[in-house]
mmCIF file of C-alpha atoms in Angstrom:
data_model
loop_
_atom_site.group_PDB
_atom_site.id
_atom_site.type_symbol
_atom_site.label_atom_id
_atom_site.label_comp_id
_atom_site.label_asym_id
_atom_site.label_seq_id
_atom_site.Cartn_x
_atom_site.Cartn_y
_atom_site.Cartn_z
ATOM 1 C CA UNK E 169 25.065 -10.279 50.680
ATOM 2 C CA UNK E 170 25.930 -14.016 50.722
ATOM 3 C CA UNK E 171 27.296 -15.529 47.253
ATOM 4 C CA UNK E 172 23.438 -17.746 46.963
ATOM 5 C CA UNK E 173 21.653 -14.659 48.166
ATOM 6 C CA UNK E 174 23.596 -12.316 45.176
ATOM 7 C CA UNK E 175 22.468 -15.175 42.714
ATOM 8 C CA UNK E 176 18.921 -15.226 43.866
ATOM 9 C CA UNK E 177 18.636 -11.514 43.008
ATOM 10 C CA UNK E 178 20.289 -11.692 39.866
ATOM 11 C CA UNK E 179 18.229 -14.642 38.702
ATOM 12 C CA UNK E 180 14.962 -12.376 39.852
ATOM 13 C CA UNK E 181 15.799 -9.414 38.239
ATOM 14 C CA UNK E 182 16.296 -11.580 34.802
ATOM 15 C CA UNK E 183 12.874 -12.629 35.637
ATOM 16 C CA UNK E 184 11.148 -9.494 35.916
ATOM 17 C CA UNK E 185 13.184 -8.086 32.834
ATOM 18 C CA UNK E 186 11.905 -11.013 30.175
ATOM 19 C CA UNK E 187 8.455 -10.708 29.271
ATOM 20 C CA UNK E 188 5.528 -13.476 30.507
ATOM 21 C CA UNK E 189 6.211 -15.257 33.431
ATOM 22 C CA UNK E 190 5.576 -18.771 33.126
ATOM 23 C CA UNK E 191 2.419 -19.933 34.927
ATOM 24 C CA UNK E 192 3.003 -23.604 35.573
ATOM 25 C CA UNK E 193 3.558 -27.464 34.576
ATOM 26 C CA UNK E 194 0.298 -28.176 36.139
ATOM 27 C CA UNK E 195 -2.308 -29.341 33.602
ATOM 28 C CA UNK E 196 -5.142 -27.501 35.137
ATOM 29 C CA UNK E 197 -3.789 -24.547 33.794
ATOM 30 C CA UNK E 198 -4.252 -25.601 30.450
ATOM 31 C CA UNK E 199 -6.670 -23.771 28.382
ATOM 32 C CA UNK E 200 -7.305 -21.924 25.384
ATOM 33 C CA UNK E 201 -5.394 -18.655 24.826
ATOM 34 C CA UNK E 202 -2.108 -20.269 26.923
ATOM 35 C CA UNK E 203 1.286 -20.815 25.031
ATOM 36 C CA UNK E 204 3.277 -24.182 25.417
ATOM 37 C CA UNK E 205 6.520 -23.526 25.604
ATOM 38 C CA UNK E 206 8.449 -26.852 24.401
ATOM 39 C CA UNK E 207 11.077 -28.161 27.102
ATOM 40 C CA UNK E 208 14.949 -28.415 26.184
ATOM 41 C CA UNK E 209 14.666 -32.390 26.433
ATOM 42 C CA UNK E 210 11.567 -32.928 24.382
ATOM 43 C CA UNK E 211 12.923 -34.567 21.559
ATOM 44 C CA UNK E 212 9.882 -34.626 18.672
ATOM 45 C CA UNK E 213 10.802 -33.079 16.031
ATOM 46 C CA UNK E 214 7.735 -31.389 15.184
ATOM 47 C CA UNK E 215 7.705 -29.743 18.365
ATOM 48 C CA UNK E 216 11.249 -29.562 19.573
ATOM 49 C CA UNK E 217 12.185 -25.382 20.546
ATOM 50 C CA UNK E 218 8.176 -24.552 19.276
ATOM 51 C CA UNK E 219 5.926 -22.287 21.051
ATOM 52 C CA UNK E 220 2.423 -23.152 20.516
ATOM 53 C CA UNK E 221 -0.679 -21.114 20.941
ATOM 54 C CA UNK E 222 -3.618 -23.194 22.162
ATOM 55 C CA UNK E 223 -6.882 -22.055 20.058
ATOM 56 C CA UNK E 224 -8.705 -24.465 21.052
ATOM 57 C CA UNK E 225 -9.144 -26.957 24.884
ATOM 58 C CA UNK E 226 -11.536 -28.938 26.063
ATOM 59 C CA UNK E 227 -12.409 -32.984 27.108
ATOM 60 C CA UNK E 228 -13.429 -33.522 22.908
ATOM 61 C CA UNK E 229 -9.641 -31.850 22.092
ATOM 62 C CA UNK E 230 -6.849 -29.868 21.881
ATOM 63 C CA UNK E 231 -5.893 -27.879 18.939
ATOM 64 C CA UNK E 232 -2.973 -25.357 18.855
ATOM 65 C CA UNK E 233 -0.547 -23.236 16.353
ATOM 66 C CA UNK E 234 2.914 -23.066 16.493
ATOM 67 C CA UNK E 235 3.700 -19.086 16.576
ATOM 68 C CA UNK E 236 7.500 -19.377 16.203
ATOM 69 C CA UNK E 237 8.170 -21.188 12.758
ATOM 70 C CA UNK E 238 7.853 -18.918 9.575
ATOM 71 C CA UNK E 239 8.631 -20.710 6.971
ATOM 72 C CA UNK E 240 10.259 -19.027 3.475
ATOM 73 C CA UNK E 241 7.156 -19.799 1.567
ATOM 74 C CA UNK E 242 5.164 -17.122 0.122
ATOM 75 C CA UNK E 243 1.382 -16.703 0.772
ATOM 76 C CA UNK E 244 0.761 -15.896 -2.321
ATOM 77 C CA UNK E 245 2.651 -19.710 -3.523
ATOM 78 C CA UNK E 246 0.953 -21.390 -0.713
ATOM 79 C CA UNK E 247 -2.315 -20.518 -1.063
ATOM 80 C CA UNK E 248 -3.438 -21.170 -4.799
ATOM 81 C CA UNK E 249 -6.994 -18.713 -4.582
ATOM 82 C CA UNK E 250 -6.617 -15.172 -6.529
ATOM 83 C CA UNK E 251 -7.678 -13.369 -2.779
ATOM 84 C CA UNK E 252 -3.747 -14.540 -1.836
ATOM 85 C CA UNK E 253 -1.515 -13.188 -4.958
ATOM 86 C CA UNK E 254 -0.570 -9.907 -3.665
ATOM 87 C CA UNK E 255 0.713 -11.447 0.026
ATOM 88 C CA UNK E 256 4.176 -12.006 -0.736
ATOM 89 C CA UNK E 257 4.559 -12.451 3.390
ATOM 90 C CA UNK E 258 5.757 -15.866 3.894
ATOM 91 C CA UNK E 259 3.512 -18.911 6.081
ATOM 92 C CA UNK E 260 3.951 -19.742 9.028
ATOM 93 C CA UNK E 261 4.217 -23.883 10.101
ATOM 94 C CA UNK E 262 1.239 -24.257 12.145
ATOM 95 C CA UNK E 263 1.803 -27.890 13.541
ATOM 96 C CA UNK E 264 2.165 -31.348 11.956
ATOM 97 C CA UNK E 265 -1.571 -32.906 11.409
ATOM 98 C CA UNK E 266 -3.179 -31.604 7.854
ATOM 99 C CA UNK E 267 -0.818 -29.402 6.398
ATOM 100 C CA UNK E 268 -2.598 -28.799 3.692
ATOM 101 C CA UNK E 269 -4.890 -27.376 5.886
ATOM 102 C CA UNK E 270 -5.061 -23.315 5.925
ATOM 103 C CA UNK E 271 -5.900 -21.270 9.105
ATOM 104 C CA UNK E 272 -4.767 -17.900 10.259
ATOM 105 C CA UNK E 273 -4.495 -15.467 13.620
ATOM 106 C CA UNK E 274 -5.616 -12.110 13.246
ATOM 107 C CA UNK E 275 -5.008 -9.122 15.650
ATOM 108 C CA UNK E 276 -7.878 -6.554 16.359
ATOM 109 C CA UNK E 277 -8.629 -4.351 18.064
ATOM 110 C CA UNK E 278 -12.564 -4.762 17.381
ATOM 111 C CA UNK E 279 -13.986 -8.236 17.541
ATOM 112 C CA UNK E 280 -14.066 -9.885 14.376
ATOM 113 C CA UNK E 281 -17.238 -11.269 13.458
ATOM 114 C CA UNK E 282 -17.056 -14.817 12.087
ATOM 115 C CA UNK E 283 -13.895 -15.752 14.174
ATOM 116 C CA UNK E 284 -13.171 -17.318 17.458
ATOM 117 C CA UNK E 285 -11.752 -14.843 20.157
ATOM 118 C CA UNK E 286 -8.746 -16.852 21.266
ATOM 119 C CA UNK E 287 -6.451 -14.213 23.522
ATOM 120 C CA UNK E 288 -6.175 -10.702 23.971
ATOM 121 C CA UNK E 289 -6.651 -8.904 20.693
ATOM 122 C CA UNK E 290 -5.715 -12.302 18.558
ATOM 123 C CA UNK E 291 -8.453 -13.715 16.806
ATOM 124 C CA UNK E 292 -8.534 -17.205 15.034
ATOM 125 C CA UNK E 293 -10.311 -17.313 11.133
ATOM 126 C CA UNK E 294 -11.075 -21.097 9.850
ATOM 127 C CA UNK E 295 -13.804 -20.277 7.689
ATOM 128 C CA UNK E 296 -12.352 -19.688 4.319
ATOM 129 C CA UNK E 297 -15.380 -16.945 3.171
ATOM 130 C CA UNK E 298 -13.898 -15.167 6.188
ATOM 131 C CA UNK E 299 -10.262 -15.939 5.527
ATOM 132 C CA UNK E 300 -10.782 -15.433 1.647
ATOM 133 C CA UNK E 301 -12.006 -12.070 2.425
ATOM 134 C CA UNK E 302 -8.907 -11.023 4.956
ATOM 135 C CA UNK E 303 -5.888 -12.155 2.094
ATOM 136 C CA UNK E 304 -8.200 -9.825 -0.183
ATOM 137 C CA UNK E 305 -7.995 -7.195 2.514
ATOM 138 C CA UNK E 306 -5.352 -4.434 2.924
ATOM 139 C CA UNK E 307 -4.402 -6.025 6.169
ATOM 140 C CA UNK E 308 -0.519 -5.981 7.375
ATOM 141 C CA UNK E 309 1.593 -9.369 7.729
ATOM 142 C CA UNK E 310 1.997 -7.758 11.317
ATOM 143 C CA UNK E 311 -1.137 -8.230 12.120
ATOM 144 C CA UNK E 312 -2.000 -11.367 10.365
ATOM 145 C CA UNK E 313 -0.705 -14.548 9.787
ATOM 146 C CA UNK E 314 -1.389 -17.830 7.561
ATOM 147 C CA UNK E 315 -0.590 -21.134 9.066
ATOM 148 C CA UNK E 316 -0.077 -24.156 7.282
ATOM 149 C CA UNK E 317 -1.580 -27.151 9.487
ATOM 150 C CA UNK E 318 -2.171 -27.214 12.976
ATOM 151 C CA UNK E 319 -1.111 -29.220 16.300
ATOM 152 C CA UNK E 320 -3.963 -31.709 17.423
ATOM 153 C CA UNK E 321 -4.071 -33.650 21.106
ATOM 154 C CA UNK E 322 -6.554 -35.287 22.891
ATOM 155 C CA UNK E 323 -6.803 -33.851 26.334
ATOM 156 C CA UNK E 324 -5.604 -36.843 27.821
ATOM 157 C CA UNK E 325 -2.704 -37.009 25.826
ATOM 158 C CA UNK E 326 -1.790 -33.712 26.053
ATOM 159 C CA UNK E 327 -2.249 -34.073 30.093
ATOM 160 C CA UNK E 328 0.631 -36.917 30.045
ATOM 161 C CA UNK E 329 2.992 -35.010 27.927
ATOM 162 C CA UNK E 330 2.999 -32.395 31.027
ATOM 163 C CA UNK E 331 3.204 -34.997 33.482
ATOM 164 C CA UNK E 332 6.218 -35.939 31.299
ATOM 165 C CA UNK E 333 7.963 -32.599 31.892
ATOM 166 C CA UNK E 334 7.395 -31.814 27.524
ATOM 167 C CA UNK E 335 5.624 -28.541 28.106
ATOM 168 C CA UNK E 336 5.890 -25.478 30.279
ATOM 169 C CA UNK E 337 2.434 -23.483 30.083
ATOM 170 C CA UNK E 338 2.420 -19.826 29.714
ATOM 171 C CA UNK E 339 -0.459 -17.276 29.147
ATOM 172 C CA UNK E 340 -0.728 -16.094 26.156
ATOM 173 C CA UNK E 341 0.342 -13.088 24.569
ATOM 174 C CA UNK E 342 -0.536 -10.757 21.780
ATOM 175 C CA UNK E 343 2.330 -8.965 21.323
ATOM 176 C CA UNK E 344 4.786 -12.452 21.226
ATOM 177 C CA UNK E 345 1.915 -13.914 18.783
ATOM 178 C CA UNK E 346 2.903 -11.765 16.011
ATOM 179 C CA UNK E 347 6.518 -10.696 17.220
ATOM 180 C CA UNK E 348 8.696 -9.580 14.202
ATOM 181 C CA UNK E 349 11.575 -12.179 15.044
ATOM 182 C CA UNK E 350 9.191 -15.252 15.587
ATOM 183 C CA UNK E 351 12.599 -17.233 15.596
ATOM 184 C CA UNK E 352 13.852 -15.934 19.205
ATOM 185 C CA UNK E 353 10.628 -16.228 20.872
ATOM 186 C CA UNK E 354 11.325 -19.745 21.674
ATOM 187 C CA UNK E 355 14.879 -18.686 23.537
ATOM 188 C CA UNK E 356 13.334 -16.112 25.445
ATOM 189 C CA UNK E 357 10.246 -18.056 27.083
ATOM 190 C CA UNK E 358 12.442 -20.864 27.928
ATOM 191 C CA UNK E 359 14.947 -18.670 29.207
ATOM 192 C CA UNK E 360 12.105 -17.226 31.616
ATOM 193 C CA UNK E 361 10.693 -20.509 32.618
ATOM 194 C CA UNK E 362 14.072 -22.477 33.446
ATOM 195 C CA UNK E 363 15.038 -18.937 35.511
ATOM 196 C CA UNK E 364 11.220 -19.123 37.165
ATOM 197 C CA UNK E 365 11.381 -22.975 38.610
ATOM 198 C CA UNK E 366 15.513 -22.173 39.273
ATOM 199 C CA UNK E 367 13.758 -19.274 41.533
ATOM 200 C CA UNK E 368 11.251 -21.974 43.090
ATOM 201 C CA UNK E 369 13.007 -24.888 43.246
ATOM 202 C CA UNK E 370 14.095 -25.876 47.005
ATOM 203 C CA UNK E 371 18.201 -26.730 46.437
ATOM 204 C CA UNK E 372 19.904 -29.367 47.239
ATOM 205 C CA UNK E 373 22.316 -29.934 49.160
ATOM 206 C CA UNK E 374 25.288 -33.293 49.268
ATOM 207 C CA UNK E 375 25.526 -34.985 52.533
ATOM 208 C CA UNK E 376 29.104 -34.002 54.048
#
């Protein structure tokens, strides 16, 4: 096999072996339930190396979490309510825009009633007589966690940051939402998406 044509089946096995192929850059694609995978070059800090689970899209706006930060902060410091004393789990950074803000993911396998279906068996709980009630409940830290803020676009916005080249969309998944090292999941989806578009990217060639 030629030296390009060795490559090309190295780079595809790597692809099938890492988990969620990336879907696209095209902003179509964008909905609730995808991930954003930050690209290497986008330099805002409060993004930079974050994956970030959309929970809510449409035309009036764009909310998402950031799965891959966990902070060192306790629940139980966080969250000043007597529901949250015995969660010594830490919080996770949800995004920049009210951080004093409080939401949380849940994974069921039943739907939950009171909270938004957002992906696969990952449910989303803003009300806080729903949210009080799961920090009282027996539920694991692998299975739920607290964020702390949240990411907000306008759709618009959002749209031009893809354009850009900020954001390479994903779909979602469960199983990367509540991963027990949330602090690789950015290297491996990047990883996958630079070895995708390498795949499906037409080379180039220098004039002789």
């Amino acid at each position: 096999m030629a030296p390009r044509g060795l490559l090309l089946a190295g780079l595809a096995a790597l692809a099938c072996a890492l988990p969620a192929a990336a879907q696209s850059t095209n902003s179509r694609d964008l909905a609730t339930g995808k991930f954003l995978v930050a690209n290497r070059g986008l330099a805002d800090p409060n993004f930079s190396e974050t994956v970030v689970l959309l929970v809510a899209f449409d035309e009036n706006g764009v909310v998402g979490l950031v799965v891959n930060r966990r902070t060192k902060l306790p629940v139980s410091t966080a969250i000043a309510i007597q529901e949250a004393k015995h969660r010594p789990e830490p919080v996770y950074y949800g995004g920049p825009v009210e951080l004093e803000g409080v939401m949380a993911l849940a994974r069921s396998s039943a739907a939950i009633e009171g909270a938004k279906h957002v992906v696969g068996d990952v449910y989303l709980i803003v009300n806080k007589q729903l949210l009080d009630k799961s920090l009282a409940s027996p539920i694991s830290s692998s299975a739920f966690h607290i964020f702390l803020g949240y990411a907000g676009w306008s759709a618009p916005q959002l749209r031009n940051e893809l354009r850009q080249g900020g954001w390479y969309i994903f779909p979602g998944d469960s199983s990367l939402v509540f991963d027990g090292e949330p602090g690789t999941v950015w290297d491996r989806l990047i990883a996958k998406a630079e070895v995708r578009f390498a795949l499906f990217t037409p080379p180039t060639y220098a004039p002789r």
